[in-house]
PDB file of C-alpha atoms in Angstrom:
ATOM      1  CA  UNK A  10       0.150 -30.834   1.440  1.00 84.00           C
ATOM      2  CA  UNK A  11      -3.008 -29.116   2.582  1.00 94.00           C
ATOM      3  CA  UNK A  12      -3.725 -27.338   5.805  1.00 96.00           C
ATOM      4  CA  UNK A  13      -6.672 -26.692   8.081  1.00 96.00           C
ATOM      5  CA  UNK A  14      -7.433 -23.052   8.557  1.00 97.00           C
ATOM      6  CA  UNK A  15      -9.148 -22.923  11.940  1.00 97.00           C
ATOM      7  CA  UNK A  16     -10.767 -19.794  13.362  1.00 96.00           C
ATOM      8  CA  UNK A  17     -12.256 -19.588  16.838  1.00 97.00           C
ATOM      9  CA  UNK A  18     -15.736 -18.108  16.394  1.00 96.00           C
ATOM     10  CA  UNK A  19     -17.106 -18.617  19.909  1.00 96.00           C
ATOM     11  CA  UNK A  20     -15.184 -18.431  23.129  1.00 96.00           C
ATOM     12  CA  UNK A  21     -14.549 -21.431  25.308  1.00 95.00           C
ATOM     13  CA  UNK A  22     -15.482 -19.643  28.531  1.00 96.00           C
ATOM     14  CA  UNK A  23     -17.756 -21.740  30.689  1.00 96.00           C
ATOM     15  CA  UNK A  24     -16.995 -24.992  28.939  1.00 96.00           C
ATOM     16  CA  UNK A  25     -15.408 -28.042  30.607  1.00 96.00           C
ATOM     17  CA  UNK A  26     -11.720 -27.795  31.337  1.00 96.00           C
ATOM     18  CA  UNK A  27     -10.997 -30.563  28.827  1.00 95.00           C
ATOM     19  CA  UNK A  28     -12.612 -28.568  25.997  1.00 96.00           C
ATOM     20  CA  UNK A  29     -10.745 -25.427  26.985  1.00 96.00           C
ATOM     21  CA  UNK A  30      -7.579 -27.497  27.045  1.00 96.00           C
ATOM     22  CA  UNK A  31      -8.171 -28.567  23.441  1.00 96.00           C
ATOM     23  CA  UNK A  32      -8.551 -24.921  22.404  1.00 96.00           C
ATOM     24  CA  UNK A  33      -5.339 -24.076  24.224  1.00 96.00           C
ATOM     25  CA  UNK A  34      -3.558 -26.967  22.554  1.00 96.00           C
ATOM     26  CA  UNK A  35      -4.690 -25.672  19.182  1.00 96.00           C
ATOM     27  CA  UNK A  36      -3.359 -22.212  20.059  1.00 96.00           C
ATOM     28  CA  UNK A  37      -6.819 -20.632  19.985  1.00 96.00           C
ATOM     29  CA  UNK A  38      -6.693 -18.220  22.880  1.00 95.00           C
ATOM     30  CA  UNK A  39      -9.018 -15.447  21.701  1.00 95.00           C
ATOM     31  CA  UNK A  40     -12.072 -15.259  19.516  1.00 95.00           C
ATOM     32  CA  UNK A  41     -11.316 -14.721  15.809  1.00 95.00           C
ATOM     33  CA  UNK A  42      -7.832 -16.112  16.236  1.00 95.00           C
ATOM     34  CA  UNK A  43      -6.793 -18.077  13.165  1.00 96.00           C
ATOM     35  CA  UNK A  44      -4.295 -20.941  13.167  1.00 96.00           C
ATOM     36  CA  UNK A  45      -3.041 -23.333  10.504  1.00 96.00           C
ATOM     37  CA  UNK A  46      -2.299 -27.010  10.966  1.00 97.00           C
ATOM     38  CA  UNK A  47      -1.467 -29.727   8.466  1.00 96.00           C
ATOM     39  CA  UNK A  48      -4.266 -32.137   7.720  1.00 96.00           C
ATOM     40  CA  UNK A  49      -3.602 -35.110  10.017  1.00 96.00           C
ATOM     41  CA  UNK A  50      -5.888 -37.447  11.984  1.00 96.00           C
ATOM     42  CA  UNK A  51      -4.641 -35.948  15.257  1.00 95.00           C
ATOM     43  CA  UNK A  52      -5.670 -32.420  14.300  1.00 96.00           C
ATOM     44  CA  UNK A  53      -8.939 -33.708  12.870  1.00 96.00           C
ATOM     45  CA  UNK A  54      -9.744 -35.287  16.239  1.00 96.00           C
ATOM     46  CA  UNK A  55      -8.999 -32.035  18.058  1.00 96.00           C
ATOM     47  CA  UNK A  56     -11.252 -30.174  15.645  1.00 96.00           C
ATOM     48  CA  UNK A  57     -14.048 -32.641  16.310  1.00 96.00           C
ATOM     49  CA  UNK A  58     -13.798 -31.957  20.054  1.00 95.00           C
ATOM     50  CA  UNK A  59     -14.460 -28.221  19.571  1.00 96.00           C
ATOM     51  CA  UNK A  60     -16.383 -28.238  16.297  1.00 95.00           C
ATOM     52  CA  UNK A  61     -19.199 -26.113  17.747  1.00 96.00           C
ATOM     53  CA  UNK A  62     -16.856 -23.223  18.429  1.00 96.00           C
ATOM     54  CA  UNK A  63     -14.738 -22.961  15.309  1.00 97.00           C
ATOM     55  CA  UNK A  64     -14.956 -22.574  11.581  1.00 96.00           C
ATOM     56  CA  UNK A  65     -12.649 -24.737   9.490  1.00 96.00           C
ATOM     57  CA  UNK A  66     -11.503 -24.410   5.906  1.00 95.00           C
ATOM     58  CA  UNK A  67      -8.989 -26.440   3.986  1.00 95.00           C
ATOM     59  CA  UNK A  68      -6.300 -24.344   2.298  1.00 95.00           C
ATOM     60  CA  UNK A  69      -3.204 -25.124   0.286  1.00 95.00           C
ATOM     61  CA  UNK A  70      -0.704 -22.948   2.139  1.00 94.00           C
ATOM     62  CA  UNK A  71      -0.613 -21.493   5.635  1.00 95.00           C
ATOM     63  CA  UNK A  72      -0.606 -17.699   5.833  1.00 94.00           C
ATOM     64  CA  UNK A  73       1.851 -15.766   7.941  1.00 95.00           C
ATOM     65  CA  UNK A  74       0.788 -13.303  10.601  1.00 94.00           C
ATOM     66  CA  UNK A  75       1.457 -10.402   8.242  1.00 94.00           C
ATOM     67  CA  UNK A  76      -0.606 -11.959   5.463  1.00 94.00           C
ATOM     68  CA  UNK A  77      -3.525 -12.477   7.829  1.00 94.00           C
ATOM     69  CA  UNK A  78      -3.258  -8.844   8.828  1.00 93.00           C
ATOM     70  CA  UNK A  79      -3.233  -7.736   5.186  1.00 92.00           C
ATOM     71  CA  UNK A  80      -6.366  -9.807   4.639  1.00 92.00           C
ATOM     72  CA  UNK A  81      -8.260  -7.877   7.296  1.00 91.00           C
ATOM     73  CA  UNK A  82      -7.129  -4.476   6.099  1.00 92.00           C
ATOM     74  CA  UNK A  83      -9.613  -2.504   4.022  1.00 91.00           C
ATOM     75  CA  UNK A  84      -8.617  -1.174   0.642  1.00 89.00           C
ATOM     76  CA  UNK A  85      -7.012   2.304   0.834  1.00 91.00           C
ATOM     77  CA  UNK A  86      -9.420   3.528  -1.823  1.00 91.00           C
ATOM     78  CA  UNK A  87      -7.090   6.162  -3.260  1.00 92.00           C
ATOM     79  CA  UNK A  88      -3.798   6.629  -5.024  1.00 91.00           C
ATOM     80  CA  UNK A  89      -1.750   9.668  -5.921  1.00 91.00           C
ATOM     81  CA  UNK A  90      -2.522  10.527  -9.508  1.00 89.00           C
ATOM     82  CA  UNK A  91      -0.620  13.789  -9.924  1.00 88.00           C
ATOM     83  CA  UNK A  92       2.074  14.486  -7.389  1.00 88.00           C
ATOM     84  CA  UNK A  93       3.514  17.880  -6.608  1.00 88.00           C
ATOM     85  CA  UNK A  94       7.304  18.048  -6.903  1.00 89.00           C
ATOM     86  CA  UNK A  95       8.949  16.745  -3.751  1.00 83.00           C
ATOM     87  CA  UNK A  96      12.054  18.188  -2.176  1.00 77.00           C
ATOM     88  CA  UNK A  97      14.871  15.845  -3.103  1.00 72.00           C
ATOM     89  CA  UNK A  98      16.425  14.361  -0.007  1.00 64.00           C
TER      90      UNK A  98
ATOM     91  CA  UNK B   4      -7.775  46.028  19.829  1.00 50.00           C
ATOM     92  CA  UNK B   5      -7.158  47.244  16.340  1.00 57.00           C
ATOM     93  CA  UNK B   6      -9.671  44.837  14.822  1.00 61.00           C
ATOM     94  CA  UNK B   7     -12.318  45.843  17.345  1.00 63.00           C
ATOM     95  CA  UNK B   8     -11.979  49.534  16.543  1.00 59.00           C
ATOM     96  CA  UNK B   9     -12.268  48.776  12.874  1.00 56.00           C
ATOM     97  CA  UNK B  10     -15.385  46.705  13.404  1.00 58.00           C
ATOM     98  CA  UNK B  11     -16.941  49.407  15.573  1.00 58.00           C
ATOM     99  CA  UNK B  12     -16.234  52.036  13.003  1.00 54.00           C
ATOM    100  CA  UNK B  13     -17.879  49.853  10.356  1.00 52.00           C
ATOM    101  CA  UNK B  14     -20.979  49.393  12.466  1.00 53.00           C
ATOM    102  CA  UNK B  15     -21.252  53.055  13.425  1.00 57.00           C
ATOM    103  CA  UNK B  16     -20.727  54.837  10.206  1.00 51.00           C
ATOM    104  CA  UNK B  17     -22.254  52.241   7.848  1.00 52.00           C
ATOM    105  CA  UNK B  18     -19.666  52.854   5.254  1.00 49.00           C
ATOM    106  CA  UNK B  19     -20.015  50.749   2.121  1.00 50.00           C
ATOM    107  CA  UNK B  20     -17.740  47.777   1.721  1.00 49.00           C
ATOM    108  CA  UNK B  21     -15.842  49.543  -1.022  1.00 52.00           C
ATOM    109  CA  UNK B  22     -14.617  52.022   1.553  1.00 57.00           C
ATOM    110  CA  UNK B  23     -13.078  49.331   3.756  1.00 56.00           C
ATOM    111  CA  UNK B  24      -9.338  49.265   4.234  1.00 56.00           C
ATOM    112  CA  UNK B  25      -7.454  46.923   1.916  1.00 57.00           C
ATOM    113  CA  UNK B  26      -7.780  43.225   2.785  1.00 53.00           C
ATOM    114  CA  UNK B  27      -4.381  42.887   4.376  1.00 55.00           C
ATOM    115  CA  UNK B  28      -5.451  45.341   7.087  1.00 56.00           C
ATOM    116  CA  UNK B  29      -8.677  43.513   7.893  1.00 53.00           C
ATOM    117  CA  UNK B  30      -8.682  41.048  10.789  1.00 50.00           C
ATOM    118  CA  UNK B  31      -8.323  37.485   9.757  1.00 52.00           C
ATOM    119  CA  UNK B  32     -11.743  36.129  10.617  1.00 47.00           C
ATOM    120  CA  UNK B  33     -12.207  33.665   7.803  1.00 45.00           C
ATOM    121  CA  UNK B  34     -10.900  30.766   9.760  1.00 47.00           C
ATOM    122  CA  UNK B  35     -12.678  27.684  10.950  1.00 47.00           C
ATOM    123  CA  UNK B  36     -13.785  27.558  14.490  1.00 49.00           C
ATOM    124  CA  UNK B  37     -11.669  25.343  16.683  1.00 54.00           C
ATOM    125  CA  UNK B  38      -8.675  25.124  14.413  1.00 55.00           C
ATOM    126  CA  UNK B  39      -5.256  26.603  14.404  1.00 56.00           C
ATOM    127  CA  UNK B  40      -3.167  27.903  11.568  1.00 56.00           C
ATOM    128  CA  UNK B  41      -2.460  25.615   8.680  1.00 61.00           C
ATOM    129  CA  UNK B  42       0.693  23.682   9.030  1.00 59.00           C
ATOM    130  CA  UNK B  43       2.354  22.799   5.759  1.00 62.00           C
ATOM    131  CA  UNK B  44       4.274  19.575   6.006  1.00 58.00           C
ATOM    132  CA  UNK B  45       7.696  19.340   4.510  1.00 58.00           C
ATOM    133  CA  UNK B  46       7.641  16.738   1.757  1.00 56.00           C
ATOM    134  CA  UNK B  47       8.269  13.348   3.188  1.00 53.00           C
ATOM    135  CA  UNK B  48      10.592  10.460   2.455  1.00 52.00           C
ATOM    136  CA  UNK B  49      11.988   9.373  -0.866  1.00 48.00           C
ATOM    137  CA  UNK B  50       8.740   9.464  -2.725  1.00 50.00           C
ATOM    138  CA  UNK B  51       9.359  10.551  -6.285  1.00 49.00           C
ATOM    139  CA  UNK B  52       6.782  12.151  -8.495  1.00 45.00           C
ATOM    140  CA  UNK B  53       8.182  10.561 -11.624  1.00 45.00           C
ATOM    141  CA  UNK B  54       7.332   7.108 -10.311  1.00 45.00           C
ATOM    142  CA  UNK B  55       3.741   8.074  -9.860  1.00 45.00           C
ATOM    143  CA  UNK B  56       3.455   9.785 -13.198  1.00 42.00           C
ATOM    144  CA  UNK B  57       4.580   6.655 -15.028  1.00 41.00           C
ATOM    145  CA  UNK B  58       3.003   3.747 -13.225  1.00 39.00           C
ATOM    146  CA  UNK B  59       3.361   1.448 -16.227  1.00 40.00           C
ATOM    147  CA  UNK B  60       7.168   1.653 -16.282  1.00 38.00           C
ATOM    148  CA  UNK B  61       9.000  -1.470 -15.106  1.00 40.00           C
ATOM    149  CA  UNK B  62      10.920   0.610 -12.546  1.00 39.00           C
ATOM    150  CA  UNK B  63       7.695   1.066 -10.615  1.00 37.00           C
ATOM    151  CA  UNK B  64       7.758  -2.547  -9.506  1.00 40.00           C
ATOM    152  CA  UNK B  65      11.180  -2.131  -7.914  1.00 40.00           C
ATOM    153  CA  UNK B  66      10.032   0.695  -5.697  1.00 40.00           C
ATOM    154  CA  UNK B  67      11.809   0.879  -2.334  1.00 41.00           C
ATOM    155  CA  UNK B  68      10.011  -0.522   0.661  1.00 41.00           C
ATOM    156  CA  UNK B  69       9.940   2.874   2.387  1.00 43.00           C
ATOM    157  CA  UNK B  70       7.006   3.963   0.231  1.00 49.00           C
ATOM    158  CA  UNK B  71       4.847   0.974   1.054  1.00 56.00           C
ATOM    159  CA  UNK B  72       2.403   3.127   3.009  1.00 70.00           C
ATOM    160  CA  UNK B  73       1.528   5.057  -0.151  1.00 75.00           C
ATOM    161  CA  UNK B  74      -0.902   3.116  -2.292  1.00 78.00           C
ATOM    162  CA  UNK B  75       0.273   2.582  -5.828  1.00 76.00           C
ATOM    163  CA  UNK B  76      -2.048   2.816  -8.807  1.00 73.00           C
ATOM    164  CA  UNK B  77      -3.826  -0.483  -9.240  1.00 72.00           C
ATOM    165  CA  UNK B  78      -3.537  -2.394 -12.491  1.00 70.00           C
ATOM    166  CA  UNK B  79      -6.564  -2.045 -14.742  1.00 67.00           C
ATOM    167  CA  UNK B  80      -9.131  -4.751 -14.102  1.00 65.00           C
ATOM    168  CA  UNK B  81      -8.519  -7.628 -16.501  1.00 64.00           C
ATOM    169  CA  UNK B  82     -12.140  -8.462 -17.111  1.00 70.00           C
ATOM    170  CA  UNK B  83     -13.945  -6.344 -19.675  1.00 67.00           C
ATOM    171  CA  UNK B  84     -16.682  -4.229 -18.262  1.00 65.00           C
ATOM    172  CA  UNK B  85     -19.889  -6.222 -18.148  1.00 75.00           C
ATOM    173  CA  UNK B  86     -22.822  -4.504 -16.567  1.00 82.00           C
ATOM    174  CA  UNK B  87     -26.299  -5.757 -15.971  1.00 85.00           C
ATOM    175  CA  UNK B  88     -28.959  -4.605 -18.455  1.00 87.00           C
ATOM    176  CA  UNK B  89     -30.616  -2.324 -15.924  1.00 88.00           C
ATOM    177  CA  UNK B  90     -27.301  -0.556 -15.241  1.00 88.00           C
ATOM    178  CA  UNK B  91     -26.712  -0.198 -18.976  1.00 88.00           C
ATOM    179  CA  UNK B  92     -30.148   1.244 -19.408  1.00 89.00           C
ATOM    180  CA  UNK B  93     -30.095   3.682 -16.511  1.00 90.00           C
ATOM    181  CA  UNK B  94     -26.466   4.810 -16.347  1.00 91.00           C
ATOM    182  CA  UNK B  95     -26.932   7.352 -19.186  1.00 91.00           C
ATOM    183  CA  UNK B  96     -29.914   8.771 -17.305  1.00 92.00           C
ATOM    184  CA  UNK B  97     -27.798   9.121 -14.166  1.00 92.00           C
ATOM    185  CA  UNK B  98     -24.961  10.689 -16.125  1.00 91.00           C
ATOM    186  CA  UNK B  99     -27.311  13.135 -17.816  1.00 92.00           C
ATOM    187  CA  UNK B 100     -28.452  14.686 -14.558  1.00 91.00           C
ATOM    188  CA  UNK B 101     -26.505  17.763 -13.536  1.00 89.00           C
ATOM    189  CA  UNK B 102     -24.923  17.125 -10.169  1.00 92.00           C
ATOM    190  CA  UNK B 103     -23.807  13.914  -8.520  1.00 95.00           C
ATOM    191  CA  UNK B 104     -22.868  12.665  -5.124  1.00 96.00           C
ATOM    192  CA  UNK B 105     -20.598   9.781  -4.267  1.00 96.00           C
ATOM    193  CA  UNK B 106     -19.987   7.719  -1.200  1.00 96.00           C
ATOM    194  CA  UNK B 107     -16.236   7.260  -1.508  1.00 95.00           C
ATOM    195  CA  UNK B 108     -14.426   4.892   0.812  1.00 95.00           C
ATOM    196  CA  UNK B 109     -10.985   5.799   2.118  1.00 94.00           C
ATOM    197  CA  UNK B 110      -9.436   3.063   4.267  1.00 94.00           C
ATOM    198  CA  UNK B 111     -12.841   1.443   4.493  1.00 93.00           C
ATOM    199  CA  UNK B 112     -14.683   4.488   5.799  1.00 95.00           C
ATOM    200  CA  UNK B 113     -17.363   6.154   3.699  1.00 95.00           C
ATOM    201  CA  UNK B 114     -17.370   9.860   2.908  1.00 96.00           C
ATOM    202  CA  UNK B 115     -20.572  11.109   1.296  1.00 96.00           C
ATOM    203  CA  UNK B 116     -19.396  14.014  -0.857  1.00 96.00           C
ATOM    204  CA  UNK B 117     -20.135  16.004  -3.951  1.00 96.00           C
ATOM    205  CA  UNK B 118     -17.926  18.162  -6.117  1.00 95.00           C
ATOM    206  CA  UNK B 119     -16.364  21.091  -4.269  1.00 95.00           C
ATOM    207  CA  UNK B 120     -16.737  19.570  -0.822  1.00 95.00           C
ATOM    208  CA  UNK B 121     -13.959  19.862   1.716  1.00 96.00           C
ATOM    209  CA  UNK B 122     -13.254  16.787   3.831  1.00 95.00           C
ATOM    210  CA  UNK B 123     -11.230  16.795   6.989  1.00 96.00           C
ATOM    211  CA  UNK B 124      -9.994  13.245   7.266  1.00 96.00           C
ATOM    212  CA  UNK B 125      -9.824  11.891  10.804  1.00 96.00           C
ATOM    213  CA  UNK B 126      -6.117  11.164  10.331  1.00 95.00           C
ATOM    214  CA  UNK B 127      -3.010  12.615   8.719  1.00 95.00           C
ATOM    215  CA  UNK B 128      -2.499  10.926   5.386  1.00 93.00           C
ATOM    216  CA  UNK B 129       1.103   9.786   5.055  1.00 91.00           C
ATOM    217  CA  UNK B 130       3.176  10.572   1.990  1.00 89.00           C
ATOM    218  CA  UNK B 131       1.083  13.363   0.509  1.00 92.00           C
ATOM    219  CA  UNK B 132       1.874  17.065   0.260  1.00 92.00           C
ATOM    220  CA  UNK B 133      -0.472  19.972  -0.465  1.00 94.00           C
ATOM    221  CA  UNK B 134      -1.297  20.127  -4.142  1.00 93.00           C
ATOM    222  CA  UNK B 135      -1.290  16.405  -4.789  1.00 93.00           C
ATOM    223  CA  UNK B 136      -4.266  15.079  -6.674  1.00 94.00           C
ATOM    224  CA  UNK B 137      -5.653  11.806  -5.348  1.00 94.00           C
ATOM    225  CA  UNK B 138      -7.810   9.521  -7.389  1.00 93.00           C
ATOM    226  CA  UNK B 139     -10.549   7.988  -5.265  1.00 93.00           C
ATOM    227  CA  UNK B 140     -11.382   4.613  -6.728  1.00 91.00           C
ATOM    228  CA  UNK B 141     -13.582   2.908  -4.150  1.00 92.00           C
ATOM    229  CA  UNK B 142     -17.183   3.924  -3.840  1.00 94.00           C
ATOM    230  CA  UNK B 143     -20.250   2.185  -2.536  1.00 95.00           C
ATOM    231  CA  UNK B 144     -22.833   4.442  -4.101  1.00 94.00           C
ATOM    232  CA  UNK B 145     -23.075   7.087  -6.764  1.00 94.00           C
ATOM    233  CA  UNK B 146     -26.162   9.109  -7.396  1.00 94.00           C
ATOM    234  CA  UNK B 147     -27.926  12.210  -8.529  1.00 94.00           C
ATOM    235  CA  UNK B 148     -31.231  13.781  -7.609  1.00 93.00           C
ATOM    236  CA  UNK B 149     -33.361  10.926  -8.974  1.00 93.00           C
ATOM    237  CA  UNK B 150     -31.027   7.957  -9.449  1.00 93.00           C
ATOM    238  CA  UNK B 151     -28.656   6.036  -7.226  1.00 94.00           C
ATOM    239  CA  UNK B 152     -26.256   3.340  -8.308  1.00 93.00           C
ATOM    240  CA  UNK B 153     -25.328   1.044  -5.462  1.00 92.00           C
ATOM    241  CA  UNK B 154     -22.341  -1.252  -5.380  1.00 89.00           C
ATOM    242  CA  UNK B 155     -22.140  -4.722  -3.907  1.00 87.00           C
ATOM    243  CA  UNK B 156     -20.206  -3.789  -1.900  1.00 88.00           C
ATOM    244  CA  UNK B 157     -18.252  -1.464  -4.177  1.00 91.00           C
ATOM    245  CA  UNK B 158     -18.927   0.015  -7.590  1.00 90.00           C
ATOM    246  CA  UNK B 159     -16.878  -0.781 -10.650  1.00 88.00           C
ATOM    247  CA  UNK B 160     -14.183   1.865 -10.610  1.00 86.00           C
ATOM    248  CA  UNK B 161     -14.488   2.518 -14.345  1.00 87.00           C
ATOM    249  CA  UNK B 162     -17.965   3.969 -13.945  1.00 90.00           C
ATOM    250  CA  UNK B 163     -16.819   7.197 -12.320  1.00 92.00           C
ATOM    251  CA  UNK B 164     -13.848   9.502 -12.002  1.00 93.00           C
ATOM    252  CA  UNK B 165     -13.417  11.132  -8.630  1.00 94.00           C
ATOM    253  CA  UNK B 166     -10.418  13.265  -7.846  1.00 95.00           C
ATOM    254  CA  UNK B 167      -9.496  15.058  -4.664  1.00 96.00           C
ATOM    255  CA  UNK B 168      -6.856  17.693  -4.107  1.00 96.00           C
ATOM    256  CA  UNK B 169      -4.814  17.732  -0.918  1.00 95.00           C
ATOM    257  CA  UNK B 170      -5.298  21.164   0.622  1.00 95.00           C
ATOM    258  CA  UNK B 171      -2.959  20.709   3.566  1.00 94.00           C
ATOM    259  CA  UNK B 172      -3.120  19.635   7.156  1.00 95.00           C
ATOM    260  CA  UNK B 173      -4.965  21.109  10.067  1.00 95.00           C
ATOM    261  CA  UNK B 174      -4.132  20.772  13.729  1.00 96.00           C
ATOM    262  CA  UNK B 175      -6.530  20.566  16.606  1.00 95.00           C
ATOM    263  CA  UNK B 176      -5.971  22.699  19.695  1.00 96.00           C
ATOM    264  CA  UNK B 177      -3.625  21.129  22.191  1.00 97.00           C
ATOM    265  CA  UNK B 178      -5.491  18.838  24.527  1.00 96.00           C
ATOM    266  CA  UNK B 179      -4.194  18.412  28.060  1.00 97.00           C
ATOM    267  CA  UNK B 180      -5.467  15.581  30.180  1.00 97.00           C
ATOM    268  CA  UNK B 181      -4.560  15.126  33.797  1.00 96.00           C
ATOM    269  CA  UNK B 182      -3.916  11.600  34.959  1.00 96.00           C
ATOM    270  CA  UNK B 183      -4.301  11.219  38.688  1.00 96.00           C
ATOM    271  CA  UNK B 184      -4.308   8.056  40.716  1.00 96.00           C
ATOM    272  CA  UNK B 185      -6.220   7.816  43.949  1.00 96.00           C
ATOM    273  CA  UNK B 186      -4.357   8.217  47.252  1.00 96.00           C
ATOM    274  CA  UNK B 187      -1.360   9.573  45.431  1.00 96.00           C
ATOM    275  CA  UNK B 188      -0.418  13.219  44.995  1.00 95.00           C
ATOM    276  CA  UNK B 189       1.394  12.702  41.744  1.00 96.00           C
ATOM    277  CA  UNK B 190      -0.353  14.178  38.693  1.00 97.00           C
ATOM    278  CA  UNK B 191       0.732  13.403  35.198  1.00 97.00           C
ATOM    279  CA  UNK B 192      -0.339  15.670  32.347  1.00 97.00           C
ATOM    280  CA  UNK B 193      -0.666  14.155  28.923  1.00 97.00           C
ATOM    281  CA  UNK B 194      -0.591  16.493  25.952  1.00 97.00           C
ATOM    282  CA  UNK B 195      -1.881  15.582  22.549  1.00 96.00           C
ATOM    283  CA  UNK B 196      -2.245  17.554  19.370  1.00 96.00           C
ATOM    284  CA  UNK B 197      -3.234  15.649  16.276  1.00 96.00           C
ATOM    285  CA  UNK B 198      -3.012  16.651  12.649  1.00 96.00           C
ATOM    286  CA  UNK B 199      -5.636  16.025  10.022  1.00 96.00           C
ATOM    287  CA  UNK B 200      -5.404  16.090   6.254  1.00 96.00           C
ATOM    288  CA  UNK B 201      -7.810  18.313   4.342  1.00 96.00           C
ATOM    289  CA  UNK B 202      -9.063  17.219   0.940  1.00 96.00           C
ATOM    290  CA  UNK B 203     -11.239  19.006  -1.557  1.00 96.00           C
ATOM    291  CA  UNK B 204     -13.216  17.032  -4.117  1.00 96.00           C
ATOM    292  CA  UNK B 205     -12.042  18.671  -7.312  1.00 95.00           C
ATOM    293  CA  UNK B 206     -13.762  16.465  -9.856  1.00 93.00           C
ATOM    294  CA  UNK B 207     -16.611  14.001  -9.913  1.00 94.00           C
ATOM    295  CA  UNK B 208     -17.658  12.651 -13.257  1.00 92.00           C
ATOM    296  CA  UNK B 209     -19.802   9.744 -14.419  1.00 92.00           C
ATOM    297  CA  UNK B 210     -18.306   8.010 -17.419  1.00 89.00           C
ATOM    298  CA  UNK B 211     -20.206   7.032 -20.521  1.00 85.00           C
ATOM    299  CA  UNK B 212     -20.824   3.384 -21.297  1.00 81.00           C
ATOM    300  CA  UNK B 213     -19.082   3.743 -24.667  1.00 77.00           C
ATOM    301  CA  UNK B 214     -15.902   5.021 -23.011  1.00 76.00           C
ATOM    302  CA  UNK B 215     -15.897   2.185 -20.497  1.00 77.00           C
ATOM    303  CA  UNK B 216     -16.479  -0.630 -22.937  1.00 72.00           C
ATOM    304  CA  UNK B 217     -14.698   0.818 -25.964  1.00 62.00           C
TER     305      UNK B 217
END
């Protein structure tokens, strides 16, 4: 089972109500919002209606909200090499 | 008052510095502008030094979730070090020069530092106490007077060793902001006083190619 990973790159402001309705139906309410849908003809048709606004990738598994957040997070860039003794709680 | 009289007496009589009173009587002037006294944090939650000292132990994987904000040592990169010929040729030249700078990234933000520098991070680093030594392992550039090695976007972390010591935390002066709505007499005051972690770059070293590959 594969999934579409759809990200809204450009906003739907100023477009016909029908186009904005497709974005709303896909759950794309803000720019850079990412949603996952299984690969079906229905979703493919919706994607075709708003193909100028989104970027689509096919992935194996949908990511959760937390995983998407982790993906955006930069690397901490440090770790504690030598720790001072801590007070034992 | 006492400090002023001392200073005046120094200016007037031009006594040599050896004739000054002992240091504990001198006014404490060696403090940064705009900062208050250092505030030493009590050590935080159940973070244990033994787990950090032995990252390879199997117990490290079953670490409690409370320490998730503290980055754990990453596993060594599986791929053997393979550098481009120009890097192989010029890295010894870079390492041979006396002093280096590094653009180390902490939480995605670059800090251009050299050995001995003191950084005031724009945030309080969770889970560290004064005296901890941090290993900085993300850098976008490393250079000396004549050479610069740039990463795309980051350098291989085996090329350099950069360590920073946690010096403590610093607090800004209390900020008070008045919030007032129009046509309403009510005034709300918002106080804020943030803490910032101080680091000192204690070591910056460029590794040899033989050590990296061997």
